[in-house]
PDB file of C-alpha atoms in Angstrom:
ATOM      1  CA  UNK Q 426      80.668 -72.824 -37.443  1.00 48.00           C
ATOM      2  CA  UNK Q 427      80.407 -73.145 -34.091  1.00 52.00           C
ATOM      3  CA  UNK Q 428      81.580 -70.730 -32.091  1.00 52.00           C
ATOM      4  CA  UNK Q 429      84.196 -72.036 -29.605  1.00 58.00           C
ATOM      5  CA  UNK Q 430      83.885 -71.140 -25.737  1.00 54.00           C
ATOM      6  CA  UNK Q 431      87.412 -69.347 -26.126  1.00 58.00           C
ATOM      7  CA  UNK Q 432      85.535 -66.824 -28.360  1.00 57.00           C
ATOM      8  CA  UNK Q 433      82.069 -66.249 -26.331  1.00 54.00           C
ATOM      9  CA  UNK Q 434      84.249 -65.787 -23.451  1.00 62.00           C
ATOM     10  CA  UNK Q 435      86.066 -62.820 -25.040  1.00 63.00           C
ATOM     11  CA  UNK Q 436      82.788 -61.139 -26.046  1.00 62.00           C
ATOM     12  CA  UNK Q 437      81.072 -61.578 -22.984  1.00 61.00           C
ATOM     13  CA  UNK Q 438      84.584 -59.634 -21.536  1.00 65.00           C
ATOM     14  CA  UNK Q 439      84.527 -57.353 -24.230  1.00 65.00           C
ATOM     15  CA  UNK Q 440      80.165 -56.337 -23.419  1.00 65.00           C
ATOM     16  CA  UNK Q 441      81.476 -56.131 -19.842  1.00 68.00           C
ATOM     17  CA  UNK Q 442      83.880 -53.717 -20.561  1.00 68.00           C
ATOM     18  CA  UNK Q 443      81.786 -51.203 -22.707  1.00 67.00           C
ATOM     19  CA  UNK Q 444      78.882 -51.579 -20.426  1.00 67.00           C
ATOM     20  CA  UNK Q 445      79.785 -48.062 -17.963  1.00 71.00           C
ATOM     21  CA  UNK Q 446      80.084 -46.250 -20.723  1.00 72.00           C
ATOM     22  CA  UNK Q 447      76.565 -47.224 -22.436  1.00 74.00           C
ATOM     23  CA  UNK Q 448      74.665 -46.587 -18.902  1.00 68.00           C
ATOM     24  CA  UNK Q 449      77.049 -43.398 -18.536  1.00 71.00           C
ATOM     25  CA  UNK Q 450      75.686 -42.793 -22.144  1.00 70.00           C
ATOM     26  CA  UNK Q 451      72.325 -43.256 -20.959  1.00 74.00           C
ATOM     27  CA  UNK Q 452      72.358 -41.141 -18.145  1.00 72.00           C
ATOM     28  CA  UNK Q 453      73.243 -38.372 -19.814  1.00 67.00           C
ATOM     29  CA  UNK Q 454      70.650 -38.363 -22.999  1.00 72.00           C
ATOM     30  CA  UNK Q 455      68.517 -38.622 -19.775  1.00 70.00           C
ATOM     31  CA  UNK Q 456      69.826 -35.717 -17.874  1.00 64.00           C
ATOM     32  CA  UNK Q 457      70.397 -33.347 -20.740  1.00 67.00           C
ATOM     33  CA  UNK Q 458      66.743 -31.464 -20.827  1.00 67.00           C
ATOM     34  CA  UNK Q 459      67.535 -31.264 -17.005  1.00 68.00           C
ATOM     35  CA  UNK Q 460      70.613 -29.480 -17.200  1.00 63.00           C
ATOM     36  CA  UNK Q 461      69.547 -27.322 -20.030  1.00 65.00           C
ATOM     37  CA  UNK Q 462      66.645 -25.732 -17.787  1.00 66.00           C
ATOM     38  CA  UNK Q 463      67.894 -25.504 -14.934  1.00 62.00           C
ATOM     39  CA  UNK Q 464      71.097 -23.274 -17.041  1.00 62.00           C
ATOM     40  CA  UNK Q 465      68.192 -21.664 -18.474  1.00 59.00           C
ATOM     41  CA  UNK Q 466      66.458 -20.653 -14.856  1.00 62.00           C
ATOM     42  CA  UNK Q 467      70.079 -19.754 -13.948  1.00 56.00           C
ATOM     43  CA  UNK Q 468      71.026 -17.333 -16.792  1.00 54.00           C
ATOM     44  CA  UNK Q 469      67.246 -16.176 -16.694  1.00 57.00           C
ATOM     45  CA  UNK Q 470      65.631 -16.066 -13.014  1.00 58.00           C
ATOM     46  CA  UNK Q 471      61.970 -16.122 -12.742  1.00 53.00           C
ATOM     47  CA  UNK Q 472      60.384 -14.962  -9.519  1.00 52.00           C
ATOM     48  CA  UNK Q 473      57.754 -16.921  -7.455  1.00 49.00           C
ATOM     49  CA  UNK Q 474      55.957 -13.739  -7.254  1.00 49.00           C
ATOM     50  CA  UNK Q 475      56.100 -13.257 -11.409  1.00 51.00           C
ATOM     51  CA  UNK Q 476      54.807 -17.077 -12.160  1.00 49.00           C
ATOM     52  CA  UNK Q 477      51.595 -16.259  -9.594  1.00 49.00           C
ATOM     53  CA  UNK Q 478      50.751 -13.593 -11.386  1.00 50.00           C
ATOM     54  CA  UNK Q 479      50.466 -15.027 -14.366  1.00 50.00           C
ATOM     55  CA  UNK Q 480      46.934 -15.754 -15.631  1.00 53.00           C
ATOM     56  CA  UNK Q 481      45.999 -19.607 -16.076  1.00 52.00           C
ATOM     57  CA  UNK Q 482      42.721 -18.889 -18.190  1.00 54.00           C
ATOM     58  CA  UNK Q 483      42.490 -15.552 -20.311  1.00 53.00           C
ATOM     59  CA  UNK Q 484      40.089 -13.190 -18.161  1.00 55.00           C
ATOM     60  CA  UNK Q 485      36.699 -13.103 -19.787  1.00 57.00           C
ATOM     61  CA  UNK Q 486      35.890  -9.755 -21.201  1.00 55.00           C
ATOM     62  CA  UNK Q 487      34.623  -6.969 -18.941  1.00 54.00           C
ATOM     63  CA  UNK Q 488      30.942  -6.125 -19.818  1.00 54.00           C
ATOM     64  CA  UNK Q 489      30.169  -2.665 -20.334  1.00 52.00           C
ATOM     65  CA  UNK Q 490      28.597  -0.661 -17.332  1.00 52.00           C
ATOM     66  CA  UNK Q 491      25.181  -0.423 -18.189  1.00 48.00           C
ATOM     67  CA  UNK Q 492      23.316   0.946 -15.449  1.00 48.00           C
ATOM     68  CA  UNK Q 493      24.295   4.789 -16.050  1.00 49.00           C
ATOM     69  CA  UNK Q 494      24.078   4.527 -19.865  1.00 47.00           C
ATOM     70  CA  UNK Q 495      21.437   5.837 -21.577  1.00 49.00           C
ATOM     71  CA  UNK Q 496      21.039   4.968 -25.283  1.00 45.00           C
ATOM     72  CA  UNK Q 497      20.804   8.110 -27.888  1.00 42.00           C
ATOM     73  CA  UNK Q 498      17.731   6.396 -28.978  1.00 37.00           C
ATOM     74  CA  UNK Q 499      14.730   3.901 -28.540  1.00 37.00           C
ATOM     75  CA  UNK Q 500      12.067   3.167 -30.806  1.00 35.00           C
ATOM     76  CA  UNK Q 501       9.045   2.921 -28.247  1.00 36.00           C
ATOM     77  CA  UNK Q 502      11.151   5.363 -25.719  1.00 39.00           C
ATOM     78  CA  UNK Q 503      12.307   4.878 -22.119  1.00 44.00           C
ATOM     79  CA  UNK Q 504       9.541   3.260 -19.675  1.00 44.00           C
ATOM     80  CA  UNK Q 505       9.574   5.513 -16.423  1.00 43.00           C
ATOM     81  CA  UNK Q 506       9.836   3.480 -13.070  1.00 47.00           C
ATOM     82  CA  UNK Q 507       6.491   4.412 -11.856  1.00 49.00           C
ATOM     83  CA  UNK Q 508       4.534   6.530 -14.449  1.00 45.00           C
ATOM     84  CA  UNK Q 509       2.286   8.708 -13.497  1.00 46.00           C
ATOM     85  CA  UNK Q 510      -2.111   8.383 -13.630  1.00 44.00           C
ATOM     86  CA  UNK Q 511      -3.672   9.863 -16.731  1.00 40.00           C
ATOM     87  CA  UNK Q 512      -4.783  13.479 -15.171  1.00 40.00           C
ATOM     88  CA  UNK Q 513      -8.723  14.644 -15.449  1.00 46.00           C
ATOM     89  CA  UNK Q 514      -9.653  16.803 -17.037  1.00 40.00           C
ATOM     90  CA  UNK Q 515     -10.309  18.616 -13.843  1.00 51.00           C
ATOM     91  CA  UNK Q 516     -10.405  18.458 -10.761  1.00 78.00           C
ATOM     92  CA  UNK Q 517     -13.737  17.381  -8.765  1.00 77.00           C
ATOM     93  CA  UNK Q 518     -13.248  20.541  -6.534  1.00 76.00           C
ATOM     94  CA  UNK Q 519     -13.677  22.264  -9.792  1.00 84.00           C
ATOM     95  CA  UNK Q 520     -16.347  20.979 -11.119  1.00 89.00           C
ATOM     96  CA  UNK Q 521     -19.280  23.654 -11.984  1.00 90.00           C
ATOM     97  CA  UNK Q 522     -22.690  23.945  -9.960  1.00 89.00           C
ATOM     98  CA  UNK Q 523     -24.961  22.241 -11.490  1.00 89.00           C
ATOM     99  CA  UNK Q 524     -29.211  24.144 -12.051  1.00 87.00           C
ATOM    100  CA  UNK Q 525     -30.449  20.743 -11.917  1.00 88.00           C
ATOM    101  CA  UNK Q 526     -33.375  21.035  -9.295  1.00 87.00           C
ATOM    102  CA  UNK Q 527     -31.892  18.718  -7.256  1.00 88.00           C
ATOM    103  CA  UNK Q 528     -31.252  18.907  -3.277  1.00 85.00           C
ATOM    104  CA  UNK Q 529     -28.704  17.263  -1.230  1.00 84.00           C
ATOM    105  CA  UNK Q 530     -29.663  16.570   1.617  1.00 76.00           C
ATOM    106  CA  UNK Q 531     -27.104  14.447   3.567  1.00 76.00           C
ATOM    107  CA  UNK Q 532     -24.645  12.516   2.607  1.00 73.00           C
ATOM    108  CA  UNK Q 533     -22.445   9.524   3.932  1.00 74.00           C
ATOM    109  CA  UNK Q 534     -18.722   9.067   2.203  1.00 72.00           C
ATOM    110  CA  UNK Q 535     -16.218   6.628   2.308  1.00 72.00           C
ATOM    111  CA  UNK Q 536     -13.028   5.724   0.699  1.00 74.00           C
ATOM    112  CA  UNK Q 537     -14.966   2.661  -0.450  1.00 78.00           C
ATOM    113  CA  UNK Q 538     -17.622   3.880  -3.338  1.00 80.00           C
ATOM    114  CA  UNK Q 539     -19.849   0.715  -2.569  1.00 80.00           C
ATOM    115  CA  UNK Q 540     -20.295   2.332   0.990  1.00 78.00           C
ATOM    116  CA  UNK Q 541     -20.818   5.958   0.156  1.00 82.00           C
ATOM    117  CA  UNK Q 542     -24.701   6.629   0.116  1.00 84.00           C
ATOM    118  CA  UNK Q 543     -25.696  10.254  -1.065  1.00 84.00           C
ATOM    119  CA  UNK Q 544     -29.444  11.288  -0.040  1.00 83.00           C
ATOM    120  CA  UNK Q 545     -31.284  13.297  -2.562  1.00 85.00           C
ATOM    121  CA  UNK Q 546     -34.186  15.312  -3.013  1.00 83.00           C
ATOM    122  CA  UNK Q 547     -36.649  16.494  -5.472  1.00 81.00           C
ATOM    123  CA  UNK Q 548     -40.054  18.031  -4.450  1.00 79.00           C
ATOM    124  CA  UNK Q 549     -41.443  15.751  -1.742  1.00 76.00           C
ATOM    125  CA  UNK Q 550     -39.772  12.498  -3.166  1.00 77.00           C
ATOM    126  CA  UNK Q 551     -36.289  11.754  -1.093  1.00 78.00           C
ATOM    127  CA  UNK Q 552     -34.421   8.778  -2.205  1.00 83.00           C
ATOM    128  CA  UNK Q 553     -30.614   7.410  -1.108  1.00 84.00           C
ATOM    129  CA  UNK Q 554     -28.255   6.724  -4.206  1.00 88.00           C
ATOM    130  CA  UNK Q 555     -24.541   5.414  -4.254  1.00 89.00           C
ATOM    131  CA  UNK Q 556     -22.652   5.861  -7.129  1.00 92.00           C
ATOM    132  CA  UNK Q 557     -24.046   4.762 -10.418  1.00 92.00           C
ATOM    133  CA  UNK Q 558     -27.467   5.113  -9.602  1.00 92.00           C
ATOM    134  CA  UNK Q 559     -29.389   7.870 -11.679  1.00 91.00           C
ATOM    135  CA  UNK Q 560     -30.872  10.906  -9.567  1.00 91.00           C
ATOM    136  CA  UNK Q 561     -34.954  10.632 -10.176  1.00 87.00           C
ATOM    137  CA  UNK Q 562     -36.229  13.495 -12.461  1.00 84.00           C
ATOM    138  CA  UNK Q 563     -33.244  14.248 -14.896  1.00 85.00           C
ATOM    139  CA  UNK Q 564     -31.491  11.120 -16.068  1.00 86.00           C
ATOM    140  CA  UNK Q 565     -28.577  12.178 -14.337  1.00 91.00           C
ATOM    141  CA  UNK Q 566     -25.952   9.609 -13.047  1.00 93.00           C
ATOM    142  CA  UNK Q 567     -23.725   9.441 -10.200  1.00 93.00           C
ATOM    143  CA  UNK Q 568     -19.891   8.973 -10.871  1.00 93.00           C
ATOM    144  CA  UNK Q 569     -18.264  10.029  -7.561  1.00 91.00           C
ATOM    145  CA  UNK Q 570     -19.896  11.254  -3.490  1.00 88.00           C
ATOM    146  CA  UNK Q 571     -17.313  13.220  -1.797  1.00 86.00           C
ATOM    147  CA  UNK Q 572     -17.700  14.622   1.873  1.00 78.00           C
ATOM    148  CA  UNK Q 573     -19.278  18.250   0.580  1.00 80.00           C
ATOM    149  CA  UNK Q 574     -20.978  17.518  -2.315  1.00 86.00           C
ATOM    150  CA  UNK Q 575     -21.283  14.848  -4.979  1.00 91.00           C
ATOM    151  CA  UNK Q 576     -20.735  14.638  -8.738  1.00 93.00           C
ATOM    152  CA  UNK Q 577     -23.145  13.636 -11.981  1.00 94.00           C
ATOM    153  CA  UNK Q 578     -22.852  13.176 -15.294  1.00 93.00           C
ATOM    154  CA  UNK Q 579     -25.617  14.583 -17.112  1.00 91.00           C
ATOM    155  CA  UNK Q 580     -25.790  15.156 -20.698  1.00 87.00           C
ATOM    156  CA  UNK Q 581     -21.932  14.156 -21.755  1.00 89.00           C
ATOM    157  CA  UNK Q 582     -20.806  16.798 -18.969  1.00 91.00           C
ATOM    158  CA  UNK Q 583     -19.672  16.770 -14.982  1.00 92.00           C
ATOM    159  CA  UNK Q 584     -21.564  18.765 -12.847  1.00 92.00           C
ATOM    160  CA  UNK Q 585     -21.697  19.350  -9.125  1.00 92.00           C
ATOM    161  CA  UNK Q 586     -24.322  19.076  -6.448  1.00 91.00           C
ATOM    162  CA  UNK Q 587     -23.209  20.223  -2.877  1.00 88.00           C
ATOM    163  CA  UNK Q 588     -24.307  19.386   0.364  1.00 76.00           C
ATOM    164  CA  UNK Q 589     -24.602  23.174   1.548  1.00 56.00           C
ATOM    165  CA  UNK Q 590     -26.152  24.539  -1.073  1.00 60.00           C
ATOM    166  CA  UNK Q 591     -30.263  24.816  -1.458  1.00 51.00           C
ATOM    167  CA  UNK Q 592     -31.022  25.810  -4.295  1.00 45.00           C
ATOM    168  CA  UNK Q 593     -34.843  26.089  -3.008  1.00 42.00           C
ATOM    169  CA  UNK Q 594     -33.804  29.957  -1.614  1.00 38.00           C
ATOM    170  CA  UNK Q 595     -34.237  32.714  -3.908  1.00 37.00           C
ATOM    171  CA  UNK Q 596     -31.242  34.755  -4.095  1.00 37.00           C
ATOM    172  CA  UNK Q 597     -33.283  37.213  -5.967  1.00 37.00           C
ATOM    173  CA  UNK Q 598     -35.375  38.282  -2.537  1.00 37.00           C
ATOM    174  CA  UNK Q 599     -35.184  41.852  -1.415  1.00 40.00           C
ATOM    175  CA  UNK Q 600     -34.343  40.777   2.292  1.00 39.00           C
ATOM    176  CA  UNK Q 601     -33.683  37.456   4.354  1.00 39.00           C
ATOM    177  CA  UNK Q 602     -36.085  36.961   6.715  1.00 42.00           C
ATOM    178  CA  UNK Q 603     -35.001  35.984   9.711  1.00 44.00           C
ATOM    179  CA  UNK Q 604     -33.557  32.354  10.380  1.00 45.00           C
ATOM    180  CA  UNK Q 605     -36.120  30.080  12.428  1.00 49.00           C
ATOM    181  CA  UNK Q 606     -34.848  28.259  15.716  1.00 54.00           C
ATOM    182  CA  UNK Q 607     -32.571  25.646  15.302  1.00 54.00           C
ATOM    183  CA  UNK Q 608     -34.796  22.999  16.818  1.00 54.00           C
ATOM    184  CA  UNK Q 609     -37.887  23.938  14.884  1.00 56.00           C
ATOM    185  CA  UNK Q 610     -35.423  24.098  10.978  1.00 59.00           C
ATOM    186  CA  UNK Q 611     -35.218  20.620  11.996  1.00 56.00           C
ATOM    187  CA  UNK Q 612     -38.986  19.819  12.762  1.00 53.00           C
ATOM    188  CA  UNK Q 613     -39.769  21.657   9.305  1.00 58.00           C
ATOM    189  CA  UNK Q 614     -36.624  19.754   7.666  1.00 58.00           C
ATOM    190  CA  UNK Q 615     -35.440  16.834   9.982  1.00 53.00           C
ATOM    191  CA  UNK Q 616     -32.872  15.226   7.081  1.00 53.00           C
ATOM    192  CA  UNK Q 617     -30.958  18.617   7.496  1.00 60.00           C
ATOM    193  CA  UNK Q 618     -29.262  17.428  10.851  1.00 60.00           C
ATOM    194  CA  UNK Q 619     -26.807  16.030   8.217  1.00 61.00           C
ATOM    195  CA  UNK Q 620     -25.986  19.116   7.323  1.00 64.00           C
ATOM    196  CA  UNK Q 621     -24.700  20.082  10.704  1.00 70.00           C
ATOM    197  CA  UNK Q 622     -22.811  17.107  10.925  1.00 72.00           C
ATOM    198  CA  UNK Q 623     -19.241  15.584   8.970  1.00 75.00           C
ATOM    199  CA  UNK Q 624     -19.421  11.812   8.604  1.00 77.00           C
ATOM    200  CA  UNK Q 625     -17.053   9.864   7.938  1.00 80.00           C
ATOM    201  CA  UNK Q 626     -17.022   6.342   7.916  1.00 83.00           C
ATOM    202  CA  UNK Q 627     -14.418   3.960   9.633  1.00 85.00           C
ATOM    203  CA  UNK Q 628     -13.751   1.015   8.263  1.00 85.00           C
ATOM    204  CA  UNK Q 629     -11.289  -1.798   9.582  1.00 85.00           C
ATOM    205  CA  UNK Q 630     -10.147  -4.031   6.951  1.00 83.00           C
ATOM    206  CA  UNK Q 631     -13.817  -4.352   5.092  1.00 81.00           C
ATOM    207  CA  UNK Q 632     -15.974  -4.244   7.630  1.00 85.00           C
ATOM    208  CA  UNK Q 633     -17.423  -0.809   8.812  1.00 84.00           C
ATOM    209  CA  UNK Q 634     -16.676  -0.271  12.629  1.00 87.00           C
ATOM    210  CA  UNK Q 635     -19.326   3.310  12.520  1.00 87.00           C
ATOM    211  CA  UNK Q 636     -19.272   6.917  11.172  1.00 86.00           C
ATOM    212  CA  UNK Q 637     -16.286   9.467  12.704  1.00 87.00           C
ATOM    213  CA  UNK Q 638     -19.021  12.714  13.799  1.00 87.00           C
ATOM    214  CA  UNK Q 639     -17.160  15.923  13.643  1.00 85.00           C
ATOM    215  CA  UNK Q 640     -18.874  20.294  13.472  1.00 83.00           C
ATOM    216  CA  UNK Q 641     -20.309  20.509  10.180  1.00 76.00           C
ATOM    217  CA  UNK Q 642     -19.902  24.265   7.973  1.00 73.00           C
ATOM    218  CA  UNK Q 643     -23.141  25.139  10.538  1.00 72.00           C
ATOM    219  CA  UNK Q 644     -21.450  23.946  14.498  1.00 74.00           C
ATOM    220  CA  UNK Q 645     -24.837  24.824  16.227  1.00 71.00           C
ATOM    221  CA  UNK Q 646     -26.030  21.555  16.066  1.00 69.00           C
ATOM    222  CA  UNK Q 647     -23.067  19.297  17.884  1.00 74.00           C
ATOM    223  CA  UNK Q 648     -22.628  21.886  20.653  1.00 75.00           C
ATOM    224  CA  UNK Q 649     -25.929  21.609  21.816  1.00 72.00           C
ATOM    225  CA  UNK Q 650     -26.546  17.823  21.118  1.00 72.00           C
ATOM    226  CA  UNK Q 651     -23.318  17.594  23.097  1.00 78.00           C
ATOM    227  CA  UNK Q 652     -21.532  15.534  20.945  1.00 82.00           C
ATOM    228  CA  UNK Q 653     -17.706  15.863  20.589  1.00 86.00           C
ATOM    229  CA  UNK Q 654     -15.021  15.679  18.496  1.00 86.00           C
ATOM    230  CA  UNK Q 655     -13.799  12.176  16.352  1.00 90.00           C
ATOM    231  CA  UNK Q 656     -17.354  10.759  18.106  1.00 91.00           C
ATOM    232  CA  UNK Q 657     -17.729   7.346  16.941  1.00 92.00           C
ATOM    233  CA  UNK Q 658     -21.459   6.819  15.917  1.00 89.00           C
ATOM    234  CA  UNK Q 659     -22.367   3.337  15.829  1.00 90.00           C
ATOM    235  CA  UNK Q 660     -26.142   2.876  16.584  1.00 87.00           C
ATOM    236  CA  UNK Q 661     -28.954   5.632  15.631  1.00 83.00           C
ATOM    237  CA  UNK Q 662     -32.844   5.091  17.720  1.00 79.00           C
ATOM    238  CA  UNK Q 663     -30.987   1.585  18.332  1.00 80.00           C
ATOM    239  CA  UNK Q 664     -30.435   0.669  14.737  1.00 82.00           C
ATOM    240  CA  UNK Q 665     -26.978  -0.892  14.070  1.00 86.00           C
ATOM    241  CA  UNK Q 666     -25.165   1.695  11.916  1.00 85.00           C
ATOM    242  CA  UNK Q 667     -22.346  -0.793  11.576  1.00 86.00           C
ATOM    243  CA  UNK Q 668     -24.644  -2.415   9.095  1.00 84.00           C
ATOM    244  CA  UNK Q 669     -24.836  -0.827   5.366  1.00 78.00           C
ATOM    245  CA  UNK Q 670     -28.548  -1.492   5.048  1.00 80.00           C
ATOM    246  CA  UNK Q 671     -29.056  -0.390   8.844  1.00 81.00           C
ATOM    247  CA  UNK Q 672     -27.512   2.058   8.514  1.00 78.00           C
ATOM    248  CA  UNK Q 673     -29.317   3.339   4.619  1.00 77.00           C
ATOM    249  CA  UNK Q 674     -32.526   2.262   6.597  1.00 75.00           C
ATOM    250  CA  UNK Q 675     -31.878   4.615   9.511  1.00 74.00           C
ATOM    251  CA  UNK Q 676     -31.191   7.405   6.871  1.00 70.00           C
ATOM    252  CA  UNK Q 677     -34.321   7.239   5.031  1.00 68.00           C
ATOM    253  CA  UNK Q 678     -36.524   7.064   7.885  1.00 69.00           C
ATOM    254  CA  UNK Q 679     -34.476  10.070   9.856  1.00 65.00           C
ATOM    255  CA  UNK Q 680     -37.179  12.752   8.020  1.00 61.00           C
ATOM    256  CA  UNK Q 681     -40.420  11.216  10.537  1.00 66.00           C
ATOM    257  CA  UNK Q 682     -37.478  10.569  13.713  1.00 66.00           C
ATOM    258  CA  UNK Q 683     -38.865  13.528  16.257  1.00 66.00           C
ATOM    259  CA  UNK Q 684     -36.946  11.703  19.280  1.00 71.00           C
ATOM    260  CA  UNK Q 685     -32.585  10.932  18.141  1.00 75.00           C
ATOM    261  CA  UNK Q 686     -31.210   8.444  20.512  1.00 80.00           C
ATOM    262  CA  UNK Q 687     -26.982   8.226  19.055  1.00 83.00           C
ATOM    263  CA  UNK Q 688     -24.461   6.044  20.664  1.00 88.00           C
ATOM    264  CA  UNK Q 689     -20.835   7.150  20.217  1.00 91.00           C
ATOM    265  CA  UNK Q 690     -17.642   5.755  21.248  1.00 92.00           C
ATOM    266  CA  UNK Q 691     -15.741   7.744  23.130  1.00 90.00           C
ATOM    267  CA  UNK Q 692     -12.308   7.504  24.639  1.00 88.00           C
ATOM    268  CA  UNK Q 693     -13.492   3.692  24.547  1.00 88.00           C
ATOM    269  CA  UNK Q 694     -17.280   4.584  26.528  1.00 90.00           C
ATOM    270  CA  UNK Q 695     -20.198   3.784  25.598  1.00 89.00           C
ATOM    271  CA  UNK Q 696     -22.110   7.223  25.235  1.00 88.00           C
ATOM    272  CA  UNK Q 697     -26.330   7.667  24.674  1.00 85.00           C
ATOM    273  CA  UNK Q 698     -26.841  11.252  23.355  1.00 81.00           C
ATOM    274  CA  UNK Q 699     -30.439  11.889  22.767  1.00 75.00           C
ATOM    275  CA  UNK Q 700     -32.612  15.321  21.725  1.00 67.00           C
ATOM    276  CA  UNK Q 701     -35.700  15.488  20.682  1.00 66.00           C
ATOM    277  CA  UNK Q 702     -37.035  17.558  17.545  1.00 58.00           C
ATOM    278  CA  UNK Q 703     -40.218  17.799  19.083  1.00 53.00           C
ATOM    279  CA  UNK Q 704     -41.650  21.297  19.598  1.00 48.00           C
ATOM    280  CA  UNK Q 705     -39.747  23.261  22.014  1.00 47.00           C
TER     281      UNK Q 705
END
């Protein structure tokens, strides 16, 4: 049955009357949660400091401090930061003196073993040797060249040959003969000039700069020659001592020299020091 115009008008009027109530109900439904939160904050207030202090995420678990903790047991032990170098069986200074019939006539000791030279004399034979070489007449290998001795490996043991030890001198002689004058001794054994000097190679990087001279056990020749402590020898009779091969040649020819001219550097200046091994 069709609805009359009058009926629609009455329905619209009823809806219009209920509309304020419907809007109010919707507002209340929306506002109730906000009112509940506001009431909770009024009844149980929480400061902003407390809120900011609360962590947003759980902090990571603190790692234990291990740097000062020593484990009670380790399978292979604890490694030291600087493990000590293995000690030699004996110090080179305590190696017993060799009984080999060899004489150390002179040497040039260097911190670089490859540059060290030892002049070994056996009978009338004289040779210049380096570390690793074998001495004449014996199967003794040079293990080290020190400023006052050499160390050789002979028949499985270490022995020392001293620079100032003349094995040819007899200790059983009833009385020592008076020592001849210095120049006469040097004429007879000119290679012994090295026993009156302490010679130390001076290196700049890998380059040999010369040899530092200082008095030896017997400083008489050092003083008579006009040398001064810490003189730097750079040439011997014109042979450049800064070249290893030429320096070795000079040492080998030393026994045949009667006139010596040594060129040294002293306080930045070069000086030629000449002395004779001829007849006095």
